[in-house]
Short mmCIF file of C-alpha atoms (C1' of nucleotides) in Angstrom, two decimals:
data_model
loop_
_atom_site.label_atom_id
_atom_site.label_comp_id
_atom_site.label_asym_id
_atom_site.label_seq_id
_atom_site.Cartn_x
_atom_site.Cartn_y
_atom_site.Cartn_z
CA UNK A 18 -0.19 -0.12 0.18
CA UNK A 19 1.08 3.57 -0.45
CA UNK A 20 0.39 6.57 1.26
CA UNK A 21 -2.35 9.19 0.51
CA UNK A 22 -1.42 12.65 -0.51
CA UNK A 23 -4.64 14.24 -0.40
CA UNK A 24 -5.00 16.97 2.47
CA UNK A 25 -8.36 15.86 3.43
CA UNK A 26 -9.43 12.42 4.59
CA UNK A 27 -12.45 10.60 4.10
CA UNK A 28 -14.84 9.32 6.13
CA UNK A 29 -16.13 12.18 8.60
CA UNK A 30 -13.56 15.04 7.86
CA UNK A 31 -14.78 15.22 4.27
CA UNK A 32 -18.39 15.68 5.25
CA UNK A 33 -17.59 18.76 7.56
CA UNK A 34 -15.46 20.20 4.34
CA UNK A 35 -18.55 19.99 2.17
CA UNK A 36 -20.35 21.16 4.54
CA UNK A 37 -18.42 24.58 4.93
CA UNK A 38 -18.44 24.59 0.86
CA UNK A 39 -21.86 24.72 0.91
CA UNK A 40 -22.71 27.25 3.75
CA UNK A 41 -19.95 29.19 2.09
CA UNK A 42 -21.52 29.22 -1.17
CA UNK A 43 -24.98 30.13 0.48
CA UNK A 44 -23.43 33.12 2.00
CA UNK A 45 -21.05 33.96 -0.61
CA UNK A 46 -23.93 34.10 -3.10
CA UNK A 47 -26.18 35.94 -0.66
CA UNK A 48 -23.87 38.84 0.74
CA UNK A 49 -20.96 38.77 -1.62
CA UNK A 50 -17.46 37.14 -0.38
CA UNK A 51 -15.94 40.18 1.16
CA UNK A 52 -19.18 41.07 3.22
CA UNK A 53 -19.38 37.22 4.70
CA UNK A 54 -17.18 36.78 7.56
CA UNK A 55 -15.75 33.35 8.65
CA UNK A 56 -17.78 33.81 11.59
CA UNK A 57 -20.88 33.64 9.50
CA UNK A 58 -19.71 30.66 8.13
CA UNK A 59 -18.93 28.93 11.26
CA UNK A 60 -21.96 30.64 12.71
CA UNK A 61 -24.53 29.32 10.24
CA UNK A 62 -23.00 25.66 10.46
CA UNK A 63 -23.02 25.61 14.24
CA UNK A 64 -19.39 25.55 14.97
CA UNK A 65 -16.65 28.01 15.87
CA UNK A 66 -14.60 29.82 13.11
CA UNK A 67 -11.26 28.12 14.11
CA UNK A 68 -12.85 24.65 13.40
CA UNK A 69 -12.82 26.16 9.95
CA UNK A 70 -8.90 25.96 9.58
CA UNK A 71 -8.66 22.45 9.98
CA UNK A 72 -10.22 22.11 6.69
CA UNK A 73 -9.29 25.29 4.90
CA UNK A 74 -5.87 27.38 5.50
CA UNK A 75 -7.70 30.56 4.47
CA UNK A 76 -11.19 31.93 3.32
CA UNK A 77 -9.71 32.82 0.22
CA UNK A 78 -9.02 29.00 -0.33
CA UNK A 79 -12.62 28.35 0.39
CA UNK A 80 -13.69 30.83 -2.51
CA UNK A 81 -11.05 28.98 -4.99
CA UNK A 82 -12.19 25.65 -4.11
CA UNK A 83 -15.90 26.74 -4.79
CA UNK A 84 -14.30 28.46 -8.12
CA UNK A 85 -12.45 25.04 -9.23
CA UNK A 86 -16.24 23.52 -8.50
CA UNK A 87 -17.27 25.76 -11.27
CA UNK A 88 -15.42 24.10 -14.34
CA UNK A 89 -17.46 21.04 -13.27
CA UNK A 90 -20.88 22.59 -12.34
CA UNK A 91 -23.90 22.29 -14.48
CA UNK A 92 -23.69 25.82 -15.14
CA UNK A 93 -20.82 25.40 -17.75
CA UNK A 94 -21.60 21.86 -19.17
CA UNK A 95 -24.58 22.75 -21.28
CA UNK A 96 -23.67 20.70 -23.90
CA UNK A 97 -21.75 18.08 -22.09
CA UNK A 98 -23.24 14.33 -22.90
CA UNK A 99 -24.48 14.83 -26.24
CA UNK A 100 -23.20 13.77 -29.47
CA UNK A 101 -22.05 17.03 -30.98
CA UNK A 102 -21.68 15.50 -34.64
CA UNK A 103 -25.43 14.45 -35.15
CA UNK A 104 -26.96 16.64 -32.74
CA UNK A 105 -28.03 19.05 -35.62
CA UNK A 106 -30.30 16.77 -37.08
CA UNK A 107 -33.01 17.21 -34.29
CA UNK A 108 -33.53 20.78 -35.49
CA UNK A 109 -35.51 22.88 -33.39
CA UNK A 110 -35.96 20.39 -30.58
CA UNK A 111 -32.36 20.32 -29.66
CA UNK A 112 -32.14 24.73 -29.34
CA UNK A 113 -35.34 24.10 -27.27
CA UNK A 114 -33.54 20.93 -24.83
CA UNK A 115 -30.54 23.67 -24.73
CA UNK A 116 -33.16 26.59 -23.22
CA UNK A 117 -34.55 24.13 -20.83
CA UNK A 118 -31.26 23.65 -19.37
CA UNK A 119 -30.57 27.31 -18.90
CA UNK A 120 -34.34 27.75 -17.46
CA UNK A 121 -34.04 24.69 -15.00
CA UNK A 122 -30.26 26.02 -13.58
CA UNK A 123 -32.79 28.99 -11.89
CA UNK A 124 -34.44 26.38 -9.77
CA UNK A 125 -31.74 24.38 -8.58
CA UNK A 126 -30.80 26.21 -5.36
CA UNK A 127 -26.89 25.01 -5.90
CA UNK A 128 -27.09 25.99 -9.35
CA UNK A 129 -28.30 29.32 -8.84
CA UNK A 130 -25.91 30.32 -6.07
CA UNK A 131 -23.26 29.64 -8.32
CA UNK A 132 -24.45 31.48 -11.05
CA UNK A 133 -25.06 34.56 -8.52
CA UNK A 134 -21.64 33.88 -6.94
CA UNK A 135 -20.17 34.05 -10.27
CA UNK A 136 -21.84 37.43 -11.14
CA UNK A 137 -20.95 38.94 -8.29
CA UNK A 138 -17.33 38.29 -8.35
CA UNK A 139 -16.53 37.90 -11.90
CA UNK A 140 -15.62 41.74 -12.03
CA UNK A 141 -12.86 41.36 -9.11
CA UNK A 142 -11.52 37.75 -9.70
CA UNK A 143 -9.70 37.27 -12.63
CA UNK A 144 -9.85 33.11 -12.31
CA UNK A 145 -13.84 33.57 -12.50
CA UNK A 146 -13.54 35.62 -15.43
CA UNK A 147 -11.34 33.16 -17.28
CA UNK A 148 -13.58 30.36 -16.63
CA UNK A 149 -16.72 32.25 -17.40
CA UNK A 150 -15.27 32.95 -20.71
CA UNK A 151 -13.33 29.90 -21.63
CA UNK A 152 -15.89 27.17 -20.08
CA UNK A 153 -19.22 29.06 -20.22
CA UNK A 154 -19.13 31.69 -23.06
CA UNK A 155 -16.72 30.58 -25.80
CA UNK A 156 -17.55 27.01 -25.32
CA UNK A 157 -20.95 27.22 -25.82
CA UNK A 158 -20.72 29.73 -28.32
CA UNK A 159 -18.13 27.60 -30.28
CA UNK A 160 -20.44 24.79 -30.32
CA UNK A 161 -23.43 26.58 -31.14
CA UNK A 162 -21.77 27.79 -34.21
CA UNK A 163 -20.63 24.75 -35.29
CA UNK A 164 -24.49 23.33 -34.87
CA UNK A 165 -26.05 26.23 -36.52
CA UNK A 166 -22.97 25.66 -39.57
CA UNK A 167 -23.99 22.19 -39.94
CA UNK A 168 -27.76 23.18 -40.24
CA UNK A 169 -27.06 25.63 -42.90
CA UNK A 170 -25.36 22.96 -44.86
CA UNK A 171 -27.97 20.64 -44.75
CA UNK A 172 -30.60 23.23 -45.57
CA UNK A 173 -32.28 23.34 -42.40
CA UNK A 174 -31.72 26.98 -41.89
CA UNK A 175 -30.97 29.82 -43.61
CA UNK A 176 -27.53 30.78 -44.65
CA UNK A 177 -26.00 33.31 -42.62
CA UNK A 178 -23.14 34.07 -40.05
CA UNK A 179 -22.88 30.88 -37.41
CA UNK A 180 -20.69 32.90 -34.97
CA UNK A 181 -23.51 35.69 -35.04
CA UNK A 182 -26.36 33.35 -34.71
CA UNK A 183 -24.63 31.64 -31.96
CA UNK A 184 -24.52 34.75 -29.91
CA UNK A 185 -27.87 35.65 -30.75
CA UNK A 186 -29.14 32.46 -29.49
CA UNK A 187 -26.98 32.84 -26.34
CA UNK A 188 -27.36 36.01 -24.87
CA UNK A 189 -31.21 36.22 -24.62
CA UNK A 190 -30.71 32.86 -22.41
CA UNK A 191 -27.97 34.18 -20.49
CA UNK A 192 -30.21 37.73 -19.82
CA UNK A 193 -33.42 35.96 -18.93
CA UNK A 194 -31.43 33.41 -16.61
CA UNK A 195 -30.09 36.92 -14.72
CA UNK A 196 -33.74 38.53 -14.73
CA UNK A 197 -35.19 35.42 -13.01
CA UNK A 198 -32.46 35.20 -10.15
CA UNK A 199 -32.83 38.86 -9.80
CA UNK A 200 -36.80 38.80 -9.51
CA UNK A 201 -36.46 35.77 -6.94
CA UNK A 202 -34.50 37.75 -4.72
CA UNK A 203 -37.38 40.26 -4.12
CA UNK A 204 -39.71 37.37 -4.22
CA UNK A 205 -41.68 38.59 -7.32
CA UNK A 206 -42.98 36.51 -9.70
CA UNK A 207 -41.00 35.16 -12.64
CA UNK A 208 -43.27 33.24 -14.57
CA UNK A 209 -43.18 36.07 -17.57
CA UNK A 210 -39.97 35.96 -18.08
CA UNK A 211 -39.68 32.27 -17.48
CA UNK A 212 -42.00 31.83 -20.22
CA UNK A 213 -39.56 33.95 -22.39
CA UNK A 214 -36.96 30.83 -22.59
CA UNK A 215 -39.33 29.22 -24.92
CA UNK A 216 -40.74 31.73 -26.61
CA UNK A 217 -37.52 32.65 -27.38
CA UNK A 218 -36.49 29.53 -28.94
CA UNK A 219 -40.02 29.29 -30.94
CA UNK A 220 -39.27 32.82 -32.44
CA UNK A 221 -35.36 32.20 -33.07
CA UNK A 222 -36.26 29.15 -35.02
CA UNK A 223 -39.29 30.74 -36.71
CA UNK A 224 -36.37 33.29 -38.24
CA UNK A 225 -33.94 31.35 -39.19
CA UNK A 226 -35.49 28.14 -40.44
CA UNK A 227 -35.94 27.31 -44.20
CA UNK A 228 -39.81 27.57 -45.19
CA UNK A 229 -41.06 24.71 -46.42
CA UNK A 230 -42.76 25.03 -49.95
CA UNK A 231 -46.22 23.38 -48.28
CA UNK A 232 -48.25 23.03 -51.46
CA UNK A 233 -46.38 23.89 -54.37
CA UNK A 234 -46.09 20.83 -56.20
CA UNK B 23 -34.41 86.17 0.36
CA UNK B 24 -35.07 82.49 1.92
CA UNK B 25 -32.54 80.12 3.32
CA UNK B 26 -31.16 77.23 1.63
CA UNK B 27 -31.88 73.59 3.37
CA UNK B 28 -29.28 72.18 1.22
CA UNK B 29 -26.85 70.65 3.23
CA UNK B 30 -23.91 71.45 1.00
CA UNK B 31 -22.66 74.77 -0.02
CA UNK B 32 -21.69 75.75 -3.51
CA UNK B 33 -18.14 77.21 -4.54
CA UNK B 34 -15.75 74.99 -3.10
CA UNK B 35 -17.13 72.36 -1.19
CA UNK B 36 -19.26 71.08 -3.88
CA UNK B 37 -16.31 70.50 -5.86
CA UNK B 38 -14.33 68.47 -3.19
CA UNK B 39 -17.74 66.31 -2.83
CA UNK B 40 -17.82 65.92 -6.61
CA UNK B 41 -14.45 64.51 -6.35
CA UNK B 42 -15.29 62.21 -3.35
CA UNK B 43 -17.98 60.67 -5.58
CA UNK B 44 -15.87 60.19 -8.61
CA UNK B 45 -13.35 58.44 -6.74
CA UNK B 46 -15.66 56.47 -4.81
CA UNK B 47 -17.51 55.67 -8.31
CA UNK B 48 -13.97 54.73 -9.62
CA UNK B 49 -12.75 52.31 -6.62
CA UNK B 50 -16.45 50.93 -6.04
CA UNK B 51 -16.72 49.98 -9.59
CA UNK B 52 -13.15 48.33 -9.43
CA UNK B 53 -12.98 46.80 -6.01
CA UNK B 54 -16.25 46.57 -4.96
CA UNK B 55 -18.12 48.57 -2.45
CA UNK B 56 -17.33 46.10 0.88
CA UNK B 57 -13.77 45.93 -0.42
CA UNK B 58 -12.96 49.56 -0.58
CA UNK B 59 -12.51 51.26 2.60
CA UNK B 60 -12.77 55.07 3.18
CA UNK B 61 -9.31 55.48 3.47
CA UNK B 62 -8.77 54.09 -0.11
CA UNK B 63 -11.19 56.61 -1.08
CA UNK B 64 -9.28 59.21 0.96
CA UNK B 65 -6.10 58.40 0.10
CA UNK B 66 -6.59 58.48 -3.71
CA UNK B 67 -7.87 62.11 -3.38
CA UNK B 68 -4.79 62.96 -1.58
CA UNK B 69 -6.45 63.62 1.86
CA UNK B 70 -7.25 62.33 5.21
CA UNK B 71 -9.86 60.06 5.50
CA UNK B 72 -11.73 62.23 8.17
CA UNK B 73 -12.04 64.91 5.91
CA UNK B 74 -14.51 62.67 4.04
CA UNK B 75 -17.00 63.06 7.03
CA UNK B 76 -17.34 66.69 6.15
CA UNK B 77 -19.36 65.96 3.21
CA UNK B 78 -20.95 62.54 3.57
CA UNK B 79 -22.06 61.35 7.06
CA UNK B 80 -21.21 57.60 6.41
CA UNK B 81 -19.35 55.20 3.69
CA UNK B 82 -23.00 54.12 2.95
CA UNK B 83 -24.50 57.92 2.36
CA UNK B 84 -21.58 57.70 -0.73
CA UNK B 85 -22.65 54.70 -2.45
CA UNK B 86 -26.37 55.84 -1.67
CA UNK B 87 -25.68 59.51 -3.76
CA UNK B 88 -24.10 57.23 -6.37
CA UNK B 89 -27.50 55.46 -6.80
CA UNK B 90 -29.30 58.23 -6.91
CA UNK B 91 -27.22 59.53 -9.94
CA UNK B 92 -27.98 56.59 -11.64
CA UNK B 93 -31.18 57.28 -12.32
CA UNK B 94 -30.60 60.56 -14.42
CA UNK B 95 -27.17 58.81 -15.59
CA UNK B 96 -27.27 58.03 -19.41
CA UNK B 97 -27.21 54.08 -18.89
CA UNK B 98 -30.74 54.27 -17.94
CA UNK B 99 -31.67 57.02 -20.25
CA UNK B 100 -31.58 55.31 -23.65
CA UNK B 101 -34.58 56.61 -25.05
CA UNK B 102 -34.55 59.79 -23.63
CA UNK B 103 -34.81 62.99 -25.80
CA UNK B 104 -36.43 61.17 -28.74
CA UNK B 105 -40.33 61.90 -29.72
CA UNK B 106 -41.51 58.59 -28.71
CA UNK B 107 -44.75 59.06 -31.03
CA UNK B 108 -42.95 59.59 -34.76
CA UNK B 109 -40.47 57.07 -33.75
CA UNK B 110 -41.13 54.15 -35.81
CA UNK B 111 -41.32 55.79 -39.18
CA UNK B 112 -37.25 55.58 -39.17
CA UNK B 113 -37.61 52.06 -39.34
CA UNK B 114 -34.07 50.29 -38.69
CA UNK B 115 -32.03 53.64 -37.98
CA UNK B 116 -33.81 54.22 -34.71
CA UNK B 117 -32.72 50.54 -33.73
CA UNK B 118 -29.27 51.30 -35.05
CA UNK B 119 -29.20 54.28 -33.12
CA UNK B 120 -30.23 52.65 -30.10
CA UNK B 121 -27.78 50.22 -30.19
CA UNK B 122 -24.98 52.58 -31.03
CA UNK B 123 -25.85 54.51 -27.58
CA UNK B 124 -25.23 50.93 -25.79
CA UNK B 125 -22.30 50.68 -27.57
CA UNK B 126 -20.92 54.09 -26.54
CA UNK B 127 -21.61 53.20 -23.09
CA UNK B 128 -18.47 51.37 -22.67
CA UNK B 129 -16.51 53.90 -24.09
CA UNK B 130 -17.40 56.52 -21.36
CA UNK B 131 -15.06 56.10 -18.19
CA UNK B 132 -17.89 57.46 -15.95
CA UNK B 133 -20.82 55.46 -17.32
CA UNK B 134 -18.51 52.19 -17.77
CA UNK B 135 -18.14 52.60 -13.97
CA UNK B 136 -21.68 53.02 -13.53
CA UNK B 137 -22.21 49.84 -14.82
CA UNK B 138 -19.77 48.15 -13.30
CA UNK B 139 -20.96 49.19 -9.82
CA UNK B 140 -24.40 48.40 -10.86
CA UNK B 141 -23.46 44.96 -11.82
CA UNK B 142 -21.58 44.22 -8.96
CA UNK B 143 -23.69 45.35 -6.58
CA UNK B 144 -27.11 44.61 -7.77
CA UNK B 145 -27.44 41.52 -6.27
CA UNK B 146 -26.90 42.79 -2.64
CA UNK B 147 -28.83 46.19 -3.00
CA UNK B 148 -32.29 46.38 -3.38
CA UNK B 149 -32.18 49.81 -4.13
CA UNK B 150 -30.10 49.02 -7.49
CA UNK B 151 -32.15 46.43 -8.27
CA UNK B 152 -35.22 48.59 -8.28
CA UNK B 153 -33.64 51.20 -10.18
CA UNK B 154 -32.06 48.54 -12.63
CA UNK B 155 -35.28 46.84 -13.24
CA UNK B 156 -37.73 50.06 -13.46
CA UNK B 157 -35.38 52.74 -15.19
CA UNK B 158 -33.38 50.58 -17.23
CA UNK B 159 -35.14 47.21 -18.01
CA UNK B 160 -38.67 47.75 -17.93
CA UNK B 161 -38.79 51.33 -19.21
CA UNK B 162 -36.67 50.48 -21.93
CA UNK B 163 -38.32 47.46 -22.80
CA UNK B 164 -41.77 49.33 -22.71
CA UNK B 165 -40.72 51.85 -24.94
CA UNK B 166 -38.97 49.04 -27.40
CA UNK B 167 -42.66 47.24 -27.19
CA UNK B 168 -44.47 50.09 -28.29
CA UNK B 169 -42.18 51.22 -31.09
CA UNK B 170 -42.53 47.48 -32.58
CA UNK B 171 -46.38 47.93 -31.90
CA UNK B 172 -46.37 51.14 -34.06
CA UNK B 173 -44.33 49.29 -37.07
CA UNK B 174 -46.25 46.29 -37.01
CA UNK B 175 -49.39 48.70 -36.99
CA UNK B 176 -48.06 50.28 -40.26
CA UNK B 177 -46.84 47.29 -41.88
CA UNK B 178 -43.05 47.53 -41.72
CA UNK B 179 -42.31 44.76 -39.99
CA UNK B 180 -43.96 41.26 -39.33
CA UNK B 181 -46.83 40.85 -36.80
CA UNK B 182 -45.83 39.32 -33.59
CA UNK B 183 -45.58 39.59 -29.91
CA UNK B 184 -44.00 43.04 -29.34
CA UNK B 185 -43.07 42.69 -25.72
CA UNK B 186 -41.10 39.40 -26.91
CA UNK B 187 -39.50 41.24 -29.49
CA UNK B 188 -38.46 44.18 -27.34
CA UNK B 189 -36.80 41.55 -24.88
CA UNK B 190 -34.91 39.84 -28.09
CA UNK B 191 -33.80 43.19 -29.12
CA UNK B 192 -32.89 44.55 -25.88
CA UNK B 193 -31.31 41.11 -24.26
CA UNK B 194 -28.17 40.85 -26.65
CA UNK B 195 -27.42 44.60 -26.30
CA UNK B 196 -27.27 44.25 -22.61
CA UNK B 197 -25.05 40.89 -22.90
CA UNK B 198 -22.57 42.44 -25.46
CA UNK B 199 -21.94 45.34 -23.21
CA UNK B 200 -21.40 43.27 -20.30
CA UNK B 201 -18.99 41.07 -22.55
CA UNK B 202 -16.99 44.58 -23.80
CA UNK B 203 -16.76 45.26 -19.98
CA UNK B 204 -15.43 42.03 -19.15
CA UNK B 205 -12.79 41.88 -21.78
CA UNK B 206 -11.72 45.60 -20.99
CA UNK B 207 -10.58 44.34 -17.59
CA UNK B 208 -8.03 42.13 -18.95
CA UNK B 209 -7.26 44.33 -21.61
CA UNK B 210 -8.24 42.02 -24.13
CA UNK B 211 -9.47 42.93 -27.88
CA UNK B 212 -13.16 44.15 -27.62
CA UNK B 213 -13.49 44.72 -31.41
CA UNK B 214 -15.13 41.24 -32.27
CA UNK B 215 -17.92 41.97 -29.81
CA UNK B 216 -18.25 45.57 -30.21
CA UNK B 217 -19.14 44.62 -34.06
CA UNK B 218 -21.87 42.53 -32.65
CA UNK B 219 -23.74 45.69 -32.10
CA UNK B 220 -24.29 46.62 -35.42
CA UNK B 221 -24.60 43.10 -36.72
CA UNK B 222 -27.17 42.28 -34.11
CA UNK B 223 -29.21 45.13 -35.64
CA UNK B 224 -28.65 43.93 -38.91
CA UNK B 225 -29.86 40.82 -38.62
CA UNK B 226 -32.66 41.48 -36.23
CA UNK B 227 -33.78 44.08 -39.09
CA UNK B 228 -33.58 41.45 -41.74
CA UNK B 229 -35.56 39.06 -39.74
CA UNK B 230 -38.56 41.11 -38.68
CA UNK B 231 -38.98 43.55 -41.36
CA UNK B 232 -41.72 42.75 -44.03
CA UNK B 233 -39.89 41.91 -47.56
CA UNK B 234 -40.73 44.44 -50.18
CA UNK B 235 -41.59 42.57 -53.41
CA UNK B 236 -39.34 43.60 -55.61
CA UNK B 237 -40.56 43.13 -59.15
CA UNK B 238 -43.96 41.45 -59.23
CA UNK B 239 -45.74 44.01 -60.57
"C1'" DT C 28 -4.69 -1.03 26.06
"C1'" DA C 29 -1.92 2.23 23.99
"C1'" DT C 30 -0.86 5.20 20.10
"C1'" DC C 31 -1.83 8.20 16.22
"C1'" DT C 32 -4.77 10.95 13.63
"C1'" DT C 33 -8.51 14.14 13.23
"C1'" DA C 34 -10.97 17.66 14.18
"C1'" DA C 35 -13.57 21.04 17.50
"C1'" DT C 36 -12.71 24.28 21.13
"C1'" DG C 37 -11.72 28.72 23.79
"C1'" DA C 38 -8.74 32.44 23.85
"C1'" DA C 39 -5.80 35.27 21.95
"C1'" DC C 40 -3.55 38.38 18.44
"C1'" DA C 41 -2.10 42.29 15.45
"C1'" DA C 42 -4.71 44.44 11.77
"C1'" DT C 43 -7.88 46.77 9.68
"C1'" DT C 44 -12.47 48.79 9.28
"C1'" DG C 45 -15.81 52.85 9.83
"C1'" DT C 46 -16.70 56.81 12.61
"C1'" DT C 47 -15.78 60.70 16.06
"C1'" DC C 48 -13.89 65.01 17.80
"C1'" DA C 49 -11.13 68.87 19.41
"C1'" DT C 50 -8.07 71.94 16.91
"C1'" DG C 51 -6.83 75.12 13.52
"C1'" DA C 52 -6.17 77.49 8.83
"C1'" DA C 53 -8.56 79.64 5.30
"C1'" DT C 54 -12.16 82.14 3.30
"C1'" DG C 55 -15.96 85.08 2.42
"C1'" DG C 56 -19.49 88.70 4.21
"C1'" DA C 57 -20.70 92.39 7.49
"C1'" DT D 20 -11.58 94.33 10.81
"C1'" DC D 21 -13.99 90.97 13.29
"C1'" DC D 22 -16.85 87.07 12.66
"C1'" DA D 23 -19.01 83.13 11.09
"C1'" DT D 24 -18.42 79.16 8.16
"C1'" DT D 25 -16.33 75.53 5.68
"C1'" DC D 26 -13.29 72.00 5.57
"C1'" DA D 27 -8.68 69.64 6.48
"C1'" DT D 28 -6.13 67.56 9.85
"C1'" DG D 29 -4.32 64.10 13.57
"C1'" DA D 30 -5.25 61.47 17.04
"C1'" DA D 31 -8.01 58.25 19.03
"C1'" DC D 32 -12.12 55.03 19.57
"C1'" DA D 33 -14.67 50.45 19.83
"C1'" DA D 34 -15.59 46.98 17.03
"C1'" DT D 35 -14.68 43.82 13.53
"C1'" DT D 36 -11.58 41.30 10.71
"C1'" DG D 37 -8.94 37.03 9.51
"C1'" DT D 38 -5.63 34.02 11.42
"C1'" DT D 39 -3.15 31.21 15.09
"C1'" DC D 40 -2.09 27.87 18.79
"C1'" DA D 41 -2.11 25.08 22.95
"C1'" DT D 42 -5.67 22.09 24.51
"C1'" DT D 43 -8.88 18.23 24.25
"C1'" DA D 44 -12.31 14.96 22.75
"C1'" DA D 45 -13.47 11.41 19.77
"C1'" DG D 46 -12.55 7.56 16.72
"C1'" DA D 47 -9.32 4.21 14.28
"C1'" DT D 48 -5.55 1.39 14.38
"C1'" DA D 49 -2.10 -1.58 16.32
#
DNA sequence: TATCTTAATGAACAATTGTTCATGAATGGA
DNA sequence: TCCATTCATGAACAATTGTTCATTAAGATA
């Protein structure tokens, strides 16, 4: 047998460590990183702040761990398990399922908190910006571009700039998601915005699809 | 003559007061409100922190003043001086001028800082959320809806849901503006995103306009 | 049982925070 | 000139910050 280099041990310790991360995420996403104290985090867990330092060597390390988790989070893996080669054949329905993933993000507390953390710290934290840009924006826009390109090749949609199309499809989804998270903060109704996710896809597809010549021959 | 109830005096004091606001905005938008100390602000101005309290009774009051200024800022008055009744007649060009206003926001340091402040504090500050939603989002979407409605009535664009159209037109502009401000932080090139403002209008108008029957009669 | 590791505690720390206040210089109006 | 106002200063404050550390309890391993 060989020794284990990983800092934290399994069994019980990791449970506390995960609870720290979970509690920190909740607080960071609500009050912001700078306004959240280690006493806040410990207090919310029912332990003393000194206990945190058995699991993380600083407050910063907690944030960094949360940021690292971002890369494997659902909010940056929209296309994840999809077979990108054959995807275009599904036509409109693949767009709808992407929009649905966006929509559902706001309904999982963990994902919503990650999104709020990202939005609040993105201007101050270069690493978050990097992850957002690389894994979230660029990655998805690139895949969308490829998707639209294939659809054009196969005469499913009108010919135009695939990259522009990708941005035009992506940006409303992002915006609507932000709107939903803002409305929820004030406990306002989100239904009208939530319905925009599907309306966006309907509208978007109607605009780009190639009209079928219904009864010409 | 009657006495003046306003707290601050004119002449010299107001100049310092304005400098405090300007310096605070710069720092708040860069480091965030919570991470900016009154010593930071005073230091950046070359005065001592106690001097600030001759002009504002707290750090919070500085932020509140900046927020109040938001309502009269350029970033919430896209439609401002336009005659909304006759606006629709301009067709595509009115959309282009709106997009240009968005685009130019990022090029004025003051406006960009206001936008960044808004984005960073919107999750923590209910007042900012209120201003954003009421003066920025609702106001502009409402006016855009009216605009598209009139265009439909006059057979300039295809008939559809004006409110959806307004959101579809607005959200990419907002998103692209955010992208620009993020790229600038890392001193990356913004040209490809900046060009999206105009491409968005071109694409959008092409999609909604009613095709002119060129040579049928 | 004895030993080692893990993790929680309470107390303390140095630094930093927002804010107050008495003092004094400068300014402008009477 | 005298007076009142405006505003910057330096020193100080109480509170809060992130972090450290010796101690201890609990659990696993031998």
